[in-house]
């Protein structure tokens, strides 16, 4: 691979940059969490919200899969089925 031909210094510098970027992301997330707590959110509420978002995404994925299969059976695009089921393209 191309990385194997890089001198050690270059790959070490890339790793340092990646580590620094991850530290900055961690700091930003900590600040976002602190902001949510200062707005009155509790850890339990945030956990519940995240859990509900995961459940919503799983249900949406299943619906998209079913629409895709129905579109194949009917020989149309998924997009063409949206009006039939009163769905918005942003759904």
GROMACS .gro file of N, CA and C in nm:
model
  273
    1UNK      N    1   0.084  -0.119   0.000
    1UNK     CA    2   0.000   0.000   0.000
    1UNK      C    3   0.088   0.124   0.000
    2UNK      N    4   0.034   0.238  -0.043
    2UNK     CA    5   0.114   0.361  -0.048
    2UNK      C    6   0.166   0.402   0.089
    3UNK      N    7   0.092   0.374   0.196
    3UNK     CA    8   0.136   0.413   0.330
    3UNK      C    9   0.263   0.339   0.369
    4UNK      N   10   0.281   0.217   0.319
    4UNK     CA   11   0.398   0.140   0.358
    4UNK      C   12   0.526   0.202   0.303
    5UNK      N   13   0.516   0.286   0.201
    5UNK     CA   14   0.633   0.349   0.143
    5UNK      C   15   0.663   0.485   0.206
    6UNK      N   16   0.578   0.532   0.296
    6UNK     CA   17   0.602   0.660   0.361
    6UNK      C   18   0.709   0.645   0.467
    7UNK      N   19   0.794   0.745   0.480
    7UNK     CA   20   0.889   0.739   0.592
    7UNK      C   21   0.815   0.742   0.723
    8UNK      N   22   0.875   0.683   0.827
    8UNK     CA   23   0.811   0.677   0.958
    8UNK      C   24   0.764   0.812   1.006
    9UNK      N   25   0.842   0.917   0.986
    9UNK     CA   26   0.805   1.050   1.032
    9UNK      C   27   0.674   1.097   0.974
   10UNK      N   28   0.649   1.067   0.847
   10UNK     CA   29   0.525   1.111   0.783
   10UNK      C   30   0.404   1.040   0.842
   11UNK      N   31   0.415   0.909   0.863
   11UNK     CA   32   0.301   0.836   0.918
   11UNK      C   33   0.279   0.873   1.065
   12UNK      N   34   0.387   0.899   1.137
   12UNK     CA   35   0.372   0.942   1.275
   12UNK      C   36   0.305   1.079   1.282
   13UNK      N   37   0.341   1.167   1.191
   13UNK     CA   38   0.280   1.301   1.189
   13UNK      C   39   0.132   1.290   1.154
   14UNK      N   40   0.097   1.202   1.062
   14UNK     CA   41  -0.044   1.182   1.027
   14UNK      C   42  -0.121   1.131   1.148
   15UNK      N   43  -0.061   1.039   1.222
   15UNK     CA   44  -0.127   0.987   1.343
   15UNK      C   45  -0.142   1.097   1.448
   16UNK      N   46  -0.041   1.180   1.465
   16UNK     CA   47  -0.051   1.291   1.560
   16UNK      C   48  -0.166   1.384   1.522
   17UNK      N   49  -0.177   1.414   1.393
   17UNK     CA   50  -0.286   1.501   1.346
   17UNK      C   51  -0.421   1.437   1.372
   18UNK      N   52  -0.430   1.308   1.346
   18UNK     CA   53  -0.557   1.236   1.369
   18UNK      C   54  -0.592   1.235   1.518
   19UNK      N   55  -0.492   1.212   1.602
   19UNK     CA   56  -0.515   1.213   1.747
   19UNK      C   57  -0.562   1.351   1.792
   20UNK      N   58  -0.498   1.456   1.741
   20UNK     CA   59  -0.537   1.592   1.778
   20UNK      C   60  -0.680   1.622   1.732
   21UNK      N   61  -0.716   1.577   1.613
   21UNK     CA   62  -0.853   1.598   1.564
   21UNK      C   63  -0.954   1.526   1.653
   22UNK      N   64  -0.920   1.404   1.696
   22UNK     CA   65  -1.009   1.329   1.784
   22UNK      C   66  -1.021   1.396   1.921
   23UNK      N   67  -0.911   1.452   1.971
   23UNK     CA   68  -0.917   1.524   2.098
   23UNK      C   69  -1.008   1.646   2.087
   24UNK      N   70  -0.999   1.716   1.974
   24UNK     CA   71  -1.085   1.833   1.953
   24UNK      C   72  -1.231   1.792   1.945
   25UNK      N   73  -1.259   1.681   1.877
   25UNK     CA   74  -1.396   1.631   1.866
   25UNK      C   75  -1.449   1.592   2.004
   26UNK      N   76  -1.364   1.526   2.084
   26UNK     CA   77  -1.402   1.487   2.220
   26UNK      C   78  -1.435   1.610   2.303
   27UNK      N   79  -1.352   1.713   2.292
   27UNK     CA   80  -1.376   1.836   2.366
   27UNK      C   81  -1.508   1.902   2.323
   28UNK      N   82  -1.534   1.904   2.192
   28UNK     CA   83  -1.658   1.963   2.141
   28UNK      C   84  -1.779   1.887   2.192
   29UNK      N   85  -1.770   1.754   2.195
   29UNK     CA   86  -1.881   1.672   2.245
   29UNK      C   87  -1.902   1.695   2.394
   30UNK      N   88  -1.793   1.706   2.470
   30UNK     CA   89  -1.806   1.736   2.613
   30UNK      C   90  -1.875   1.870   2.635
   31UNK      N   91  -1.841   1.968   2.552
   31UNK     CA   92  -1.903   2.100   2.563
   31UNK      C   93  -2.052   2.094   2.528
   32UNK      N   94  -2.084   2.014   2.426
   32UNK     CA   95  -2.224   1.999   2.387
   32UNK      C   96  -2.305   1.932   2.498
   33UNK      N   97  -2.247   1.830   2.561
   33UNK     CA   98  -2.314   1.762   2.672
   33UNK      C   99  -2.334   1.858   2.789
   34UNK      N  100  -2.231   1.936   2.820
   34UNK     CA  101  -2.242   2.034   2.928
   34UNK      C  102  -2.352   2.136   2.898
   35UNK      N  103  -2.363   2.178   2.773
   35UNK     CA  104  -2.467   2.272   2.732
   35UNK      C  105  -2.606   2.211   2.754
   36UNK      N  106  -2.623   2.085   2.715
   36UNK     CA  107  -2.752   2.018   2.733
   36UNK      C  108  -2.787   2.006   2.881
   37UNK      N  109  -2.689   1.972   2.963
   37UNK     CA  110  -2.714   1.965   3.108
   37UNK      C  111  -2.752   2.102   3.163
   38UNK      N  112  -2.685   2.208   3.115
   38UNK     CA  113  -2.716   2.343   3.165
   38UNK      C  114  -2.856   2.388   3.121
   39UNK      N  115  -2.908   2.327   3.013
   39UNK     CA  116  -3.043   2.359   2.967
   39UNK      C  117  -3.148   2.275   3.040
   40UNK      N  118  -3.103   2.192   3.135
   40UNK     CA  119  -3.197   2.118   3.217
   40UNK      C  120  -3.221   1.974   3.176
   41UNK      N  121  -3.150   1.927   3.076
   41UNK     CA  122  -3.166   1.786   3.036
   41UNK      C  123  -3.093   1.697   3.134
   42UNK      N  124  -3.151   1.582   3.161
   42UNK     CA  125  -3.084   1.486   3.248
   42UNK      C  126  -3.025   1.375   3.162
   43UNK      N  127  -2.934   1.300   3.220
   43UNK     CA  128  -2.871   1.190   3.149
   43UNK      C  129  -2.976   1.087   3.107
   44UNK      N  130  -3.074   1.063   3.195
   44UNK     CA  131  -3.179   0.966   3.163
   44UNK      C  132  -3.260   1.012   3.042
   45UNK      N  133  -3.292   1.142   3.036
   45UNK     CA  134  -3.368   1.195   2.922
   45UNK      C  135  -3.289   1.181   2.793
   46UNK      N  136  -3.159   1.212   2.800
   46UNK     CA  137  -3.075   1.202   2.681
   46UNK      C  138  -3.064   1.057   2.636
   47UNK      N  139  -3.047   0.965   2.730
   47UNK     CA  140  -3.040   0.822   2.696
   47UNK      C  141  -3.170   0.775   2.632
   48UNK      N  142  -3.284   0.819   2.688
   48UNK     CA  143  -3.414   0.781   2.633
   48UNK      C  144  -3.432   0.836   2.492
   49UNK      N  145  -3.390   0.960   2.473
   49UNK     CA  146  -3.401   1.024   2.342
   49UNK      C  147  -3.317   0.950   2.238
   50UNK      N  148  -3.196   0.914   2.276
   50UNK     CA  149  -3.108   0.840   2.186
   50UNK      C  150  -3.168   0.704   2.154
   51UNK      N  151  -3.223   0.638   2.254
   51UNK     CA  152  -3.286   0.508   2.233
   51UNK      C  153  -3.405   0.520   2.136
   52UNK      N  154  -3.485   0.623   2.154
   52UNK     CA  155  -3.600   0.644   2.065
   52UNK      C  156  -3.554   0.675   1.922
   53UNK      N  157  -3.446   0.749   1.909
   53UNK     CA  158  -3.394   0.778   1.775
   53UNK      C  159  -3.346   0.651   1.706
   54UNK      N  160  -3.281   0.562   1.781
   54UNK     CA  161  -3.238   0.434   1.724
   54UNK      C  162  -3.359   0.352   1.679
   55UNK      N  163  -3.461   0.347   1.763
   55UNK     CA  164  -3.582   0.272   1.729
   55UNK      C  165  -3.647   0.330   1.603
   56UNK      N  166  -3.657   0.463   1.598
   56UNK     CA  167  -3.715   0.529   1.481
   56UNK      C  168  -3.636   0.493   1.355
   57UNK      N  169  -3.505   0.497   1.363
   57UNK     CA  170  -3.422   0.468   1.245
   57UNK      C  171  -3.438   0.323   1.200
   58UNK      N  172  -3.451   0.231   1.295
   58UNK     CA  173  -3.472   0.090   1.259
   58UNK      C  174  -3.607   0.072   1.189
   59UNK      N  175  -3.710   0.138   1.239
   59UNK     CA  176  -3.842   0.129   1.178
   59UNK      C  177  -3.841   0.192   1.039
   60UNK      N  178  -3.776   0.307   1.028
   60UNK     CA  179  -3.767   0.375   0.899
   60UNK      C  180  -3.692   0.288   0.798
   61UNK      N  181  -3.582   0.226   0.841
   61UNK     CA  182  -3.506   0.137   0.752
   61UNK      C  183  -3.592   0.021   0.703
   62UNK      N  184  -3.673  -0.036   0.794
   62UNK     CA  185  -3.760  -0.147   0.755
   62UNK      C  186  -3.864  -0.099   0.654
   63UNK      N  187  -3.920   0.018   0.677
   63UNK     CA  188  -4.017   0.074   0.583
   63UNK      C  189  -3.955   0.100   0.447
   64UNK      N  190  -3.834   0.153   0.445
   64UNK     CA  191  -3.765   0.178   0.319
   64UNK      C  192  -3.738   0.047   0.245
   65UNK      N  193  -3.703  -0.056   0.320
   65UNK     CA  194  -3.678  -0.186   0.259
   65UNK      C  195  -3.806  -0.241   0.195
   66UNK      N  196  -3.917  -0.229   0.268
   66UNK     CA  197  -4.044  -0.277   0.214
   66UNK      C  198  -4.086  -0.196   0.090
   67UNK      N  199  -4.068  -0.065   0.096
   67UNK     CA  200  -4.100   0.016  -0.022
   67UNK      C  201  -4.014  -0.024  -0.141
   68UNK      N  202  -3.887  -0.052  -0.115
   68UNK     CA  203  -3.797  -0.094  -0.222
   68UNK      C  204  -3.842  -0.224  -0.285
   69UNK      N  205  -3.881  -0.320  -0.201
   69UNK     CA  206  -3.927  -0.449  -0.254
   69UNK      C  207  -4.057  -0.432  -0.333
   70UNK      N  208  -4.147  -0.350  -0.282
   70UNK     CA  209  -4.273  -0.324  -0.352
   70UNK      C  210  -4.247  -0.255  -0.486
   71UNK      N  211  -4.151  -0.164  -0.488
   71UNK     CA  212  -4.117  -0.094  -0.612
   71UNK      C  213  -4.063  -0.193  -0.715
   72UNK      N  214  -3.980  -0.287  -0.672
   72UNK     CA  215  -3.926  -0.388  -0.764
   72UNK      C  216  -4.039  -0.473  -0.820
   73UNK      N  217  -4.130  -0.516  -0.733
   73UNK     CA  218  -4.243  -0.600  -0.776
   73UNK      C  219  -4.327  -0.526  -0.879
   74UNK      N  220  -4.352  -0.398  -0.854
   74UNK     CA  221  -4.436  -0.319  -0.946
   74UNK      C  222  -4.359  -0.265  -1.066
   75UNK      N  223  -4.228  -0.274  -1.061
   75UNK     CA  224  -4.147  -0.223  -1.173
   75UNK      C  225  -4.142  -0.071  -1.179
   76UNK      N  226  -4.146  -0.007  -1.063
   76UNK     CA  227  -4.139   0.139  -1.055
   76UNK      C  228  -4.025   0.177  -0.960
   77UNK      N  229  -3.999   0.306  -0.949
   77UNK     CA  230  -3.900   0.351  -0.852
   77UNK      C  231  -3.967   0.371  -0.717
   78UNK      N  232  -3.887   0.369  -0.613
   78UNK     CA  233  -3.938   0.394  -0.479
   78UNK      C  234  -4.001   0.532  -0.473
   79UNK      N  235  -3.937   0.627  -0.538
   79UNK     CA  236  -3.986   0.765  -0.540
   79UNK      C  237  -4.128   0.772  -0.595
   80UNK      N  238  -4.160   0.689  -0.692
   80UNK     CA  239  -4.294   0.689  -0.750
   80UNK      C  240  -4.400   0.638  -0.653
   81UNK      N  241  -4.361   0.563  -0.552
   81UNK     CA  242  -4.456   0.510  -0.454
   81UNK      C  243  -4.492   0.612  -0.345
   82UNK      N  244  -4.407   0.710  -0.324
   82UNK     CA  245  -4.428   0.804  -0.215
   82UNK      C  246  -4.566   0.871  -0.218
   83UNK      N  247  -4.610   0.926  -0.329
   83UNK     CA  248  -4.743   0.991  -0.328
   83UNK      C  249  -4.856   0.894  -0.295
   84UNK      N  250  -4.844   0.770  -0.338
   84UNK     CA  251  -4.947   0.670  -0.313
   84UNK      C  252  -4.968   0.646  -0.164
   85UNK      N  253  -4.861   0.661  -0.086
   85UNK     CA  254  -4.868   0.638   0.059
   85UNK      C  255  -4.857   0.767   0.140
   86UNK      N  256  -4.884   0.880   0.072
   86UNK     CA  257  -4.880   1.013   0.136
   86UNK      C  258  -4.748   1.037   0.210
   87UNK      N  259  -4.637   1.001   0.145
   87UNK     CA  260  -4.505   1.023   0.202
   87UNK      C  261  -4.439   1.141   0.132
   88UNK      N  262  -4.362   1.216   0.207
   88UNK     CA  263  -4.281   1.324   0.151
   88UNK      C  264  -4.145   1.266   0.113
   89UNK      N  265  -4.082   1.323   0.013
   89UNK     CA  266  -3.950   1.273  -0.026
   89UNK      C  267  -3.848   1.293   0.086
   90UNK      N  268  -3.874   1.386   0.176
   90UNK     CA  269  -3.783   1.408   0.288
   90UNK      C  270  -3.805   1.308   0.400
   91UNK      N  271  -3.909   1.224   0.391
   91UNK     CA  272  -3.938   1.124   0.494
   91UNK      C  273  -3.837   1.013   0.491
   0.00000   0.00000   0.00000
